[in-house]
Amino acid sequence: MSNSPNILEECSIKVPNRLDYISIIQNYTKDVATKYNLDPKSIQQVEVAVEEAATNVVKHAFHINKKNEYNIICQKEPDRVVIRIRDKGIPFDPTQLSEYNPDTPLTERTAAGLGSFLIRKMVDLYEYNNLGKDGKETVLIKYLSQEGII
Amino acid sequence: MEIKIEKKDDLTIISLVGRLDTISAEELKSEIVPLIKNGDKKIIFDFVNLDYISSAGLRILLVATKMMKEKEGLLILCNINDFINEIFEISGFNQILSITNTFEEALVNIKS
């Protein structure tokens, strides 16, 4: 984990690469984000972003029937909450998925890229980092409101 | 998520309770696709007890809406909470779905 001097608090969980664990991750990140003073609306938005990002990991980072695990790391910095979804699976950059267009007419509309589109709208910063031998991570960042900054 | 399906004459009312996420979207798909294939042409989705939706839920709504359009049917959603409405607006789904504020409005629209 990072030793950045900006990190005031940090916690993490390790979960199996299974879709039925995603709601557990969501509850965990919701509880931690609440503890880290994120406002209720932002917590709801983080909940969506976490589901989309974790689903990408489970569906694309690992072979579907091969048991594996990945980490969810929550960090509090002075002005933000950072959620890192870190795995050692197959390289896959979710930020490079096809672009979803919300104005496409129904007959031509597909849901391709919708998950990543929602993540971009739900968080303030959305990044993908290649960590070399340590795998890769999707980073979701939400800024604290004035009331949340201590 | 709990899926309640009620039939009244040629009308099908589907009430969703809980969360429409990656897991429950598949459950909904397995319920709704056969209904449409079997010829249900008037469907109301009552979201009064639905708290949450993600892209997996939106995908199923897109599939159902496209199928209904092909079969010249009508699918209306009602009683959507603020959070789900925000997701619909951001994703542009409010442009492709038929949405009413209340169940009564949905009923009037689908019968007219």
PDB file of C-alpha atoms in Angstrom:
ATOM      1  CA  MET A   1       0.000   0.000   0.000  1.00  0.00           C
ATOM      2  CA  SER A   2       1.024   3.589  -0.508  1.00  0.00           C
ATOM      3  CA  ASN A   3       2.899   5.483   2.178  1.00  0.00           C
ATOM      4  CA  SER A   4       1.827   8.866   0.859  1.00  0.00           C
ATOM      5  CA  PRO A   5       1.963  11.523   3.617  1.00  0.00           C
ATOM      6  CA  ASN A   6      -1.478  12.672   2.436  1.00  0.00           C
ATOM      7  CA  ILE A   7      -3.137   9.507   3.664  1.00  0.00           C
ATOM      8  CA  LEU A   8      -4.748  10.170   7.040  1.00  0.00           C
ATOM      9  CA  GLU A   9      -6.497   6.812   7.397  1.00  0.00           C
ATOM     10  CA  GLU A  10      -6.573   3.595   5.418  1.00  0.00           C
ATOM     11  CA  CYS A  11      -8.270   0.197   5.471  1.00  0.00           C
ATOM     12  CA  SER A  12      -8.729  -2.680   3.045  1.00  0.00           C
ATOM     13  CA  ILE A  13     -10.456  -5.980   2.387  1.00  0.00           C
ATOM     14  CA  LYS A  14      -9.616  -8.930   0.162  1.00  0.00           C
ATOM     15  CA  VAL A  15     -12.506 -10.585  -1.688  1.00  0.00           C
ATOM     16  CA  PRO A  16     -12.998 -13.556  -4.029  1.00  0.00           C
ATOM     17  CA  ASN A  17     -13.480 -12.811  -7.757  1.00  0.00           C
ATOM     18  CA  ARG A  18     -17.202 -13.525  -7.559  1.00  0.00           C
ATOM     19  CA  LEU A  19     -20.143 -11.328  -8.495  1.00  0.00           C
ATOM     20  CA  ASP A  20     -22.026 -12.279  -5.320  1.00  0.00           C
ATOM     21  CA  TYR A  21     -19.347 -10.510  -3.251  1.00  0.00           C
ATOM     22  CA  ILE A  22     -19.878  -7.157  -4.947  1.00  0.00           C
ATOM     23  CA  SER A  23     -22.738  -6.106  -2.675  1.00  0.00           C
ATOM     24  CA  ILE A  24     -20.464  -6.898   0.292  1.00  0.00           C
ATOM     25  CA  ILE A  25     -17.795  -4.608  -1.180  1.00  0.00           C
ATOM     26  CA  GLN A  26     -20.428  -1.914  -1.683  1.00  0.00           C
ATOM     27  CA  ASN A  27     -21.569  -2.130   1.935  1.00  0.00           C
ATOM     28  CA  TYR A  28     -17.952  -2.000   3.102  1.00  0.00           C
ATOM     29  CA  THR A  29     -17.052   1.037   1.002  1.00  0.00           C
ATOM     30  CA  LYS A  30     -20.295   2.768   2.035  1.00  0.00           C
ATOM     31  CA  ASP A  31     -19.478   2.285   5.716  1.00  0.00           C
ATOM     32  CA  VAL A  32     -15.887   3.439   5.291  1.00  0.00           C
ATOM     33  CA  ALA A  33     -16.884   6.448   3.155  1.00  0.00           C
ATOM     34  CA  THR A  34     -19.358   7.430   5.888  1.00  0.00           C
ATOM     35  CA  LYS A  35     -16.600   7.174   8.510  1.00  0.00           C
ATOM     36  CA  TYR A  36     -14.374   9.300   6.256  1.00  0.00           C
ATOM     37  CA  ASN A  37     -17.060  12.066   6.198  1.00  0.00           C
ATOM     38  CA  LEU A  38     -18.227  11.723   2.607  1.00  0.00           C
ATOM     39  CA  ASP A  39     -21.700  13.237   2.171  1.00  0.00           C
ATOM     40  CA  PRO A  40     -24.734  10.926   1.643  1.00  0.00           C
ATOM     41  CA  LYS A  41     -25.228  11.770  -2.061  1.00  0.00           C
ATOM     42  CA  SER A  42     -21.558  11.155  -2.815  1.00  0.00           C
ATOM     43  CA  ILE A  43     -21.722   7.839  -0.946  1.00  0.00           C
ATOM     44  CA  GLN A  44     -24.613   6.740  -3.170  1.00  0.00           C
ATOM     45  CA  GLN A  45     -22.592   7.710  -6.257  1.00  0.00           C
ATOM     46  CA  VAL A  46     -19.532   5.841  -4.961  1.00  0.00           C
ATOM     47  CA  GLU A  47     -21.753   2.783  -4.458  1.00  0.00           C
ATOM     48  CA  VAL A  48     -22.547   2.731  -8.189  1.00  0.00           C
ATOM     49  CA  ALA A  49     -18.940   3.395  -9.234  1.00  0.00           C
ATOM     50  CA  VAL A  50     -17.671   0.591  -6.985  1.00  0.00           C
ATOM     51  CA  GLU A  51     -20.163  -1.899  -8.434  1.00  0.00           C
ATOM     52  CA  GLU A  52     -19.186  -1.000 -11.987  1.00  0.00           C
ATOM     53  CA  ALA A  53     -15.438  -1.126 -11.302  1.00  0.00           C
ATOM     54  CA  ALA A  54     -15.572  -4.371  -9.300  1.00  0.00           C
ATOM     55  CA  THR A  55     -17.784  -6.003 -11.951  1.00  0.00           C
ATOM     56  CA  ASN A  56     -15.137  -5.120 -14.564  1.00  0.00           C
ATOM     57  CA  VAL A  57     -12.486  -6.842 -12.454  1.00  0.00           C
ATOM     58  CA  VAL A  58     -14.556  -9.989 -11.862  1.00  0.00           C
ATOM     59  CA  LYS A  59     -15.678 -10.284 -15.490  1.00  0.00           C
ATOM     60  CA  HIS A  60     -12.496  -9.234 -17.296  1.00  0.00           C
ATOM     61  CA  ALA A  61      -9.434  -9.597 -15.045  1.00  0.00           C
ATOM     62  CA  PHE A  62      -9.739 -13.310 -14.375  1.00  0.00           C
ATOM     63  CA  HIS A  63     -10.737 -16.447 -16.228  1.00  0.00           C
ATOM     64  CA  ILE A  64     -14.369 -16.983 -15.347  1.00  0.00           C
ATOM     65  CA  ASN A  65     -14.008 -20.339 -13.577  1.00  0.00           C
ATOM     66  CA  LYS A  66     -10.640 -19.775 -11.964  1.00  0.00           C
ATOM     67  CA  LYS A  67     -10.720 -18.884  -8.264  1.00  0.00           C
ATOM     68  CA  ASN A  68      -8.837 -15.726  -7.444  1.00  0.00           C
ATOM     69  CA  GLU A  69      -9.090 -12.655  -5.247  1.00  0.00           C
ATOM     70  CA  TYR A  70      -8.548  -8.927  -5.349  1.00  0.00           C
ATOM     71  CA  ASN A  71      -8.264  -6.029  -2.913  1.00  0.00           C
ATOM     72  CA  ILE A  72     -10.354  -2.998  -2.106  1.00  0.00           C
ATOM     73  CA  ILE A  73      -8.373  -0.244  -0.410  1.00  0.00           C
ATOM     74  CA  CYS A  74     -10.061   2.829   1.055  1.00  0.00           C
ATOM     75  CA  GLN A  75      -7.992   5.887   1.925  1.00  0.00           C
ATOM     76  CA  LYS A  76      -8.853   9.167   3.517  1.00  0.00           C
ATOM     77  CA  GLU A  77      -6.855  12.198   2.449  1.00  0.00           C
ATOM     78  CA  PRO A  78      -7.426  15.746   3.761  1.00  0.00           C
ATOM     79  CA  ASP A  79      -9.807  16.705   0.948  1.00  0.00           C
ATOM     80  CA  ARG A  80     -10.888  13.389  -0.574  1.00  0.00           C
ATOM     81  CA  VAL A  81     -11.780   9.726  -0.258  1.00  0.00           C
ATOM     82  CA  VAL A  82      -9.813   7.370  -2.513  1.00  0.00           C
ATOM     83  CA  ILE A  83     -10.940   3.837  -3.358  1.00  0.00           C
ATOM     84  CA  ARG A  84      -8.432   1.561  -5.064  1.00  0.00           C
ATOM     85  CA  ILE A  85      -9.580  -1.691  -6.640  1.00  0.00           C
ATOM     86  CA  ARG A  86      -6.392  -3.660  -7.102  1.00  0.00           C
ATOM     87  CA  ASP A  87      -5.930  -7.031  -8.786  1.00  0.00           C
ATOM     88  CA  LYS A  88      -3.244  -9.195 -10.341  1.00  0.00           C
ATOM     89  CA  GLY A  89      -5.383 -10.453 -13.190  1.00  0.00           C
ATOM     90  CA  ILE A  90      -5.239 -10.051 -16.954  1.00  0.00           C
ATOM     91  CA  PRO A  91      -4.257  -6.524 -18.027  1.00  0.00           C
ATOM     92  CA  PHE A  92      -7.391  -4.628 -18.904  1.00  0.00           C
ATOM     93  CA  ASP A  93      -7.865  -0.878 -18.998  1.00  0.00           C
ATOM     94  CA  PRO A  94     -11.552  -0.085 -18.362  1.00  0.00           C
ATOM     95  CA  THR A  95     -11.012   3.566 -19.215  1.00  0.00           C
ATOM     96  CA  GLN A  96     -10.272   2.510 -22.817  1.00  0.00           C
ATOM     97  CA  LEU A  97     -13.619   0.770 -23.381  1.00  0.00           C
ATOM     98  CA  SER A  98     -15.833   1.976 -26.215  1.00  0.00           C
ATOM     99  CA  GLU A  99     -17.463   5.327 -25.577  1.00  0.00           C
ATOM    100  CA  TYR A 100     -21.118   5.236 -24.526  1.00  0.00           C
ATOM    101  CA  ASN A 101     -23.264   8.013 -25.982  1.00  0.00           C
ATOM    102  CA  PRO A 102     -26.354   8.955 -23.909  1.00  0.00           C
ATOM    103  CA  ASP A 103     -27.951  10.707 -26.899  1.00  0.00           C
ATOM    104  CA  THR A 104     -28.053   7.696 -29.246  1.00  0.00           C
ATOM    105  CA  PRO A 105     -31.616   6.885 -30.416  1.00  0.00           C
ATOM    106  CA  LEU A 106     -33.233   3.731 -29.033  1.00  0.00           C
ATOM    107  CA  THR A 107     -32.892   1.688 -32.243  1.00  0.00           C
ATOM    108  CA  GLU A 108     -29.123   2.255 -32.343  1.00  0.00           C
ATOM    109  CA  ARG A 109     -28.513   2.317 -28.583  1.00  0.00           C
ATOM    110  CA  THR A 110     -26.321  -0.379 -27.027  1.00  0.00           C
ATOM    111  CA  ALA A 111     -25.052  -0.616 -23.458  1.00  0.00           C
ATOM    112  CA  ALA A 112     -21.402  -0.968 -24.523  1.00  0.00           C
ATOM    113  CA  GLY A 113     -19.225   1.267 -22.345  1.00  0.00           C
ATOM    114  CA  LEU A 114     -22.148   2.165 -20.077  1.00  0.00           C
ATOM    115  CA  GLY A 115     -20.440   0.947 -16.881  1.00  0.00           C
ATOM    116  CA  SER A 116     -17.346   3.079 -17.418  1.00  0.00           C
ATOM    117  CA  PHE A 117     -19.516   6.007 -18.510  1.00  0.00           C
ATOM    118  CA  LEU A 118     -21.418   5.821 -15.205  1.00  0.00           C
ATOM    119  CA  ILE A 119     -18.179   5.620 -13.197  1.00  0.00           C
ATOM    120  CA  ARG A 120     -16.925   8.818 -14.866  1.00  0.00           C
ATOM    121  CA  LYS A 121     -20.173  10.581 -13.954  1.00  0.00           C
ATOM    122  CA  MET A 122     -20.329   9.261 -10.379  1.00  0.00           C
ATOM    123  CA  VAL A 123     -16.818  10.139  -9.166  1.00  0.00           C
ATOM    124  CA  ASP A 124     -14.598  13.208  -9.435  1.00  0.00           C
ATOM    125  CA  LEU A 125     -11.549  11.337 -10.717  1.00  0.00           C
ATOM    126  CA  TYR A 126     -11.341   7.923 -12.379  1.00  0.00           C
ATOM    127  CA  GLU A 127      -7.924   6.486 -13.097  1.00  0.00           C
ATOM    128  CA  TYR A 128      -6.314   3.240 -14.124  1.00  0.00           C
ATOM    129  CA  ASN A 129      -2.786   2.443 -12.979  1.00  0.00           C
ATOM    130  CA  ASN A 130      -0.497  -0.319 -14.186  1.00  0.00           C
ATOM    131  CA  LEU A 131       1.481  -1.455 -11.116  1.00  0.00           C
ATOM    132  CA  GLY A 132       3.907  -3.755 -12.947  1.00  0.00           C
ATOM    133  CA  LYS A 133       4.453  -6.984 -11.025  1.00  0.00           C
ATOM    134  CA  ASP A 134       1.906  -5.846  -8.443  1.00  0.00           C
ATOM    135  CA  GLY A 135      -0.874  -5.938 -11.042  1.00  0.00           C
ATOM    136  CA  LYS A 136      -3.139  -3.030 -11.779  1.00  0.00           C
ATOM    137  CA  GLU A 137      -5.654  -0.807 -10.041  1.00  0.00           C
ATOM    138  CA  THR A 138      -8.743   1.205 -10.788  1.00  0.00           C
ATOM    139  CA  VAL A 139      -8.820   4.378  -8.684  1.00  0.00           C
ATOM    140  CA  LEU A 140     -12.049   6.141  -7.758  1.00  0.00           C
ATOM    141  CA  ILE A 141     -11.730   9.536  -6.102  1.00  0.00           C
ATOM    142  CA  LYS A 142     -14.459  11.612  -4.532  1.00  0.00           C
ATOM    143  CA  TYR A 143     -13.782  15.018  -3.001  1.00  0.00           C
ATOM    144  CA  LEU A 144     -15.151  15.826   0.433  1.00  0.00           C
ATOM    145  CA  SER A 145     -17.638  18.659   0.782  1.00  0.00           C
ATOM    146  CA  GLN A 146     -16.581  21.646   2.895  1.00  0.00           C
ATOM    147  CA  GLU A 147     -18.451  20.149   5.854  1.00  0.00           C
ATOM    148  CA  GLY A 148     -16.532  16.872   5.463  1.00  0.00           C
ATOM    149  CA  ILE A 149     -13.078  18.450   5.541  1.00  0.00           C
ATOM    150  CA  ILE A 150     -11.690  18.503   9.058  1.00  0.00           C
TER     151      ILE A 150
ATOM    152  CA  MET B   1     -34.294  -8.185  -5.143  1.00  0.00           C
ATOM    153  CA  GLU B   2     -37.872  -9.347  -5.068  1.00  0.00           C
ATOM    154  CA  ILE B   3     -39.814  -9.443  -8.361  1.00  0.00           C
ATOM    155  CA  LYS B   4     -43.611  -9.412  -8.115  1.00  0.00           C
ATOM    156  CA  ILE B   5     -45.561 -10.059 -11.309  1.00  0.00           C
ATOM    157  CA  GLU B   6     -49.286  -9.426 -11.445  1.00  0.00           C
ATOM    158  CA  LYS B   7     -51.560  -9.886 -14.459  1.00  0.00           C
ATOM    159  CA  LYS B   8     -54.811  -8.010 -14.961  1.00  0.00           C
ATOM    160  CA  ASP B   9     -56.497  -8.795 -18.303  1.00  0.00           C
ATOM    161  CA  ASP B  10     -53.956  -7.776 -20.971  1.00  0.00           C
ATOM    162  CA  LEU B  11     -51.862  -5.744 -18.490  1.00  0.00           C
ATOM    163  CA  THR B  12     -48.742  -7.007 -16.715  1.00  0.00           C
ATOM    164  CA  ILE B  13     -47.521  -5.149 -13.622  1.00  0.00           C
ATOM    165  CA  ILE B  14     -43.981  -5.858 -12.480  1.00  0.00           C
ATOM    166  CA  SER B  15     -43.023  -4.505  -9.055  1.00  0.00           C
ATOM    167  CA  LEU B  16     -39.371  -4.546  -8.087  1.00  0.00           C
ATOM    168  CA  VAL B  17     -38.316  -4.454  -4.442  1.00  0.00           C
ATOM    169  CA  GLY B  18     -34.732  -3.710  -3.404  1.00  0.00           C
ATOM    170  CA  ARG B  19     -31.759  -3.308  -5.700  1.00  0.00           C
ATOM    171  CA  LEU B  20     -31.427  -3.826  -9.455  1.00  0.00           C
ATOM    172  CA  ASP B  21     -27.713  -4.685  -9.635  1.00  0.00           C
ATOM    173  CA  THR B  22     -25.359  -7.106 -11.388  1.00  0.00           C
ATOM    174  CA  ILE B  23     -26.873 -10.170  -9.721  1.00  0.00           C
ATOM    175  CA  SER B  24     -30.567  -9.264  -9.708  1.00  0.00           C
ATOM    176  CA  ALA B  25     -30.523  -7.920 -13.276  1.00  0.00           C
ATOM    177  CA  GLU B  26     -30.027 -11.490 -14.507  1.00  0.00           C
ATOM    178  CA  GLU B  27     -33.000 -12.644 -12.423  1.00  0.00           C
ATOM    179  CA  LEU B  28     -35.145  -9.896 -13.939  1.00  0.00           C
ATOM    180  CA  LYS B  29     -33.987 -10.742 -17.454  1.00  0.00           C
ATOM    181  CA  SER B  30     -35.027 -14.376 -17.002  1.00  0.00           C
ATOM    182  CA  GLU B  31     -38.518 -13.186 -15.978  1.00  0.00           C
ATOM    183  CA  ILE B  32     -39.143 -10.347 -18.424  1.00  0.00           C
ATOM    184  CA  VAL B  33     -37.780 -11.793 -21.674  1.00  0.00           C
ATOM    185  CA  PRO B  34     -40.165 -14.808 -21.712  1.00  0.00           C
ATOM    186  CA  LEU B  35     -43.114 -12.517 -20.879  1.00  0.00           C
ATOM    187  CA  ILE B  36     -42.425 -10.311 -23.890  1.00  0.00           C
ATOM    188  CA  LYS B  37     -41.693 -13.275 -26.140  1.00  0.00           C
ATOM    189  CA  ASN B  38     -45.012 -14.809 -25.089  1.00  0.00           C
ATOM    190  CA  GLY B  39     -46.849 -11.719 -26.295  1.00  0.00           C
ATOM    191  CA  ASP B  40     -47.342  -9.426 -23.272  1.00  0.00           C
ATOM    192  CA  LYS B  41     -47.770  -6.015 -24.910  1.00  0.00           C
ATOM    193  CA  LYS B  42     -48.691  -3.795 -21.978  1.00  0.00           C
ATOM    194  CA  ILE B  43     -46.206  -3.777 -19.128  1.00  0.00           C
ATOM    195  CA  ILE B  44     -45.919  -1.384 -16.186  1.00  0.00           C
ATOM    196  CA  PHE B  45     -42.766  -1.433 -14.080  1.00  0.00           C
ATOM    197  CA  ASP B  46     -43.567  -0.114 -10.613  1.00  0.00           C
ATOM    198  CA  PHE B  47     -40.331   1.117  -9.009  1.00  0.00           C
ATOM    199  CA  VAL B  48     -41.939   2.392  -5.795  1.00  0.00           C
ATOM    200  CA  ASN B  49     -39.840  -0.014  -3.718  1.00  0.00           C
ATOM    201  CA  LEU B  50     -36.734  -0.033  -5.896  1.00  0.00           C
ATOM    202  CA  ASP B  51     -33.831   1.717  -4.151  1.00  0.00           C
ATOM    203  CA  TYR B  52     -30.893   1.320  -6.505  1.00  0.00           C
ATOM    204  CA  ILE B  53     -29.910   0.667 -10.105  1.00  0.00           C
ATOM    205  CA  SER B  54     -26.574   0.145 -11.869  1.00  0.00           C
ATOM    206  CA  SER B  55     -25.574  -0.357 -15.514  1.00  0.00           C
ATOM    207  CA  ALA B  56     -26.588  -4.028 -15.278  1.00  0.00           C
ATOM    208  CA  GLY B  57     -30.164  -2.925 -14.510  1.00  0.00           C
ATOM    209  CA  LEU B  58     -30.102  -0.326 -17.281  1.00  0.00           C
ATOM    210  CA  ARG B  59     -29.015  -3.028 -19.746  1.00  0.00           C
ATOM    211  CA  ILE B  60     -32.083  -5.137 -18.965  1.00  0.00           C
ATOM    212  CA  LEU B  61     -34.382  -2.128 -19.310  1.00  0.00           C
ATOM    213  CA  LEU B  62     -32.786  -1.395 -22.691  1.00  0.00           C
ATOM    214  CA  VAL B  63     -33.273  -4.999 -23.834  1.00  0.00           C
ATOM    215  CA  ALA B  64     -36.911  -5.012 -22.673  1.00  0.00           C
ATOM    216  CA  THR B  65     -37.672  -1.619 -24.242  1.00  0.00           C
ATOM    217  CA  LYS B  66     -36.208  -2.674 -27.587  1.00  0.00           C
ATOM    218  CA  MET B  67     -38.131  -5.964 -27.550  1.00  0.00           C
ATOM    219  CA  MET B  68     -41.378  -4.143 -26.728  1.00  0.00           C
ATOM    220  CA  LYS B  69     -40.817  -1.664 -29.550  1.00  0.00           C
ATOM    221  CA  GLU B  70     -40.257  -4.514 -32.016  1.00  0.00           C
ATOM    222  CA  LYS B  71     -43.511  -6.132 -30.899  1.00  0.00           C
ATOM    223  CA  GLU B  72     -45.311  -2.767 -30.936  1.00  0.00           C
ATOM    224  CA  GLY B  73     -46.005  -3.055 -27.238  1.00  0.00           C
ATOM    225  CA  LEU B  74     -45.877  -0.453 -24.487  1.00  0.00           C
ATOM    226  CA  LEU B  75     -43.648  -0.486 -21.423  1.00  0.00           C
ATOM    227  CA  ILE B  76     -44.038   2.243 -18.809  1.00  0.00           C
ATOM    228  CA  LEU B  77     -42.002   2.839 -15.661  1.00  0.00           C
ATOM    229  CA  CYS B  78     -43.429   4.688 -12.671  1.00  0.00           C
ATOM    230  CA  ASN B  79     -42.666   5.755  -9.088  1.00  0.00           C
ATOM    231  CA  ILE B  80     -38.949   6.308  -9.662  1.00  0.00           C
ATOM    232  CA  ASN B  81     -36.915   7.674  -6.767  1.00  0.00           C
ATOM    233  CA  ASP B  82     -34.563  10.656  -7.104  1.00  0.00           C
ATOM    234  CA  PHE B  83     -31.421   8.567  -7.233  1.00  0.00           C
ATOM    235  CA  ILE B  84     -32.659   6.267 -10.016  1.00  0.00           C
ATOM    236  CA  ASN B  85     -34.032   9.291 -11.870  1.00  0.00           C
ATOM    237  CA  GLU B  86     -30.563  10.851 -11.731  1.00  0.00           C
ATOM    238  CA  ILE B  87     -29.051   7.664 -13.210  1.00  0.00           C
ATOM    239  CA  PHE B  88     -31.690   7.751 -15.985  1.00  0.00           C
ATOM    240  CA  GLU B  89     -30.902  11.400 -16.752  1.00  0.00           C
ATOM    241  CA  ILE B  90     -27.122  10.938 -16.765  1.00  0.00           C
ATOM    242  CA  SER B  91     -27.305   7.853 -18.997  1.00  0.00           C
ATOM    243  CA  GLY B  92     -29.904   9.343 -21.348  1.00  0.00           C
ATOM    244  CA  PHE B  93     -32.363   6.576 -20.482  1.00  0.00           C
ATOM    245  CA  ASN B  94     -35.020   9.198 -19.701  1.00  0.00           C
ATOM    246  CA  GLN B  95     -35.021   9.887 -23.471  1.00  0.00           C
ATOM    247  CA  ILE B  96     -35.738   6.287 -24.479  1.00  0.00           C
ATOM    248  CA  LEU B  97     -37.997   5.063 -21.647  1.00  0.00           C
ATOM    249  CA  SER B  98     -41.643   5.940 -21.036  1.00  0.00           C
ATOM    250  CA  ILE B  99     -41.817   7.229 -17.466  1.00  0.00           C
ATOM    251  CA  THR B 100     -44.692   8.550 -15.367  1.00  0.00           C
ATOM    252  CA  ASN B 101     -44.655   9.964 -11.852  1.00  0.00           C
ATOM    253  CA  THR B 102     -47.394   7.738 -10.450  1.00  0.00           C
ATOM    254  CA  PHE B 103     -48.844   4.293 -11.028  1.00  0.00           C
ATOM    255  CA  GLU B 104     -52.246   5.858 -11.790  1.00  0.00           C
ATOM    256  CA  GLU B 105     -50.714   7.941 -14.604  1.00  0.00           C
ATOM    257  CA  ALA B 106     -49.010   4.841 -16.011  1.00  0.00           C
ATOM    258  CA  LEU B 107     -52.359   3.036 -15.948  1.00  0.00           C
ATOM    259  CA  VAL B 108     -54.110   5.864 -17.818  1.00  0.00           C
ATOM    260  CA  ASN B 109     -51.339   6.071 -20.425  1.00  0.00           C
ATOM    261  CA  ILE B 110     -51.172   2.360 -21.077  1.00  0.00           C
ATOM    262  CA  LYS B 111     -54.943   2.037 -21.462  1.00  0.00           C
ATOM    263  CA  SER B 112     -55.326   5.007 -23.798  1.00  0.00           C
TER     264      SER B 112
END
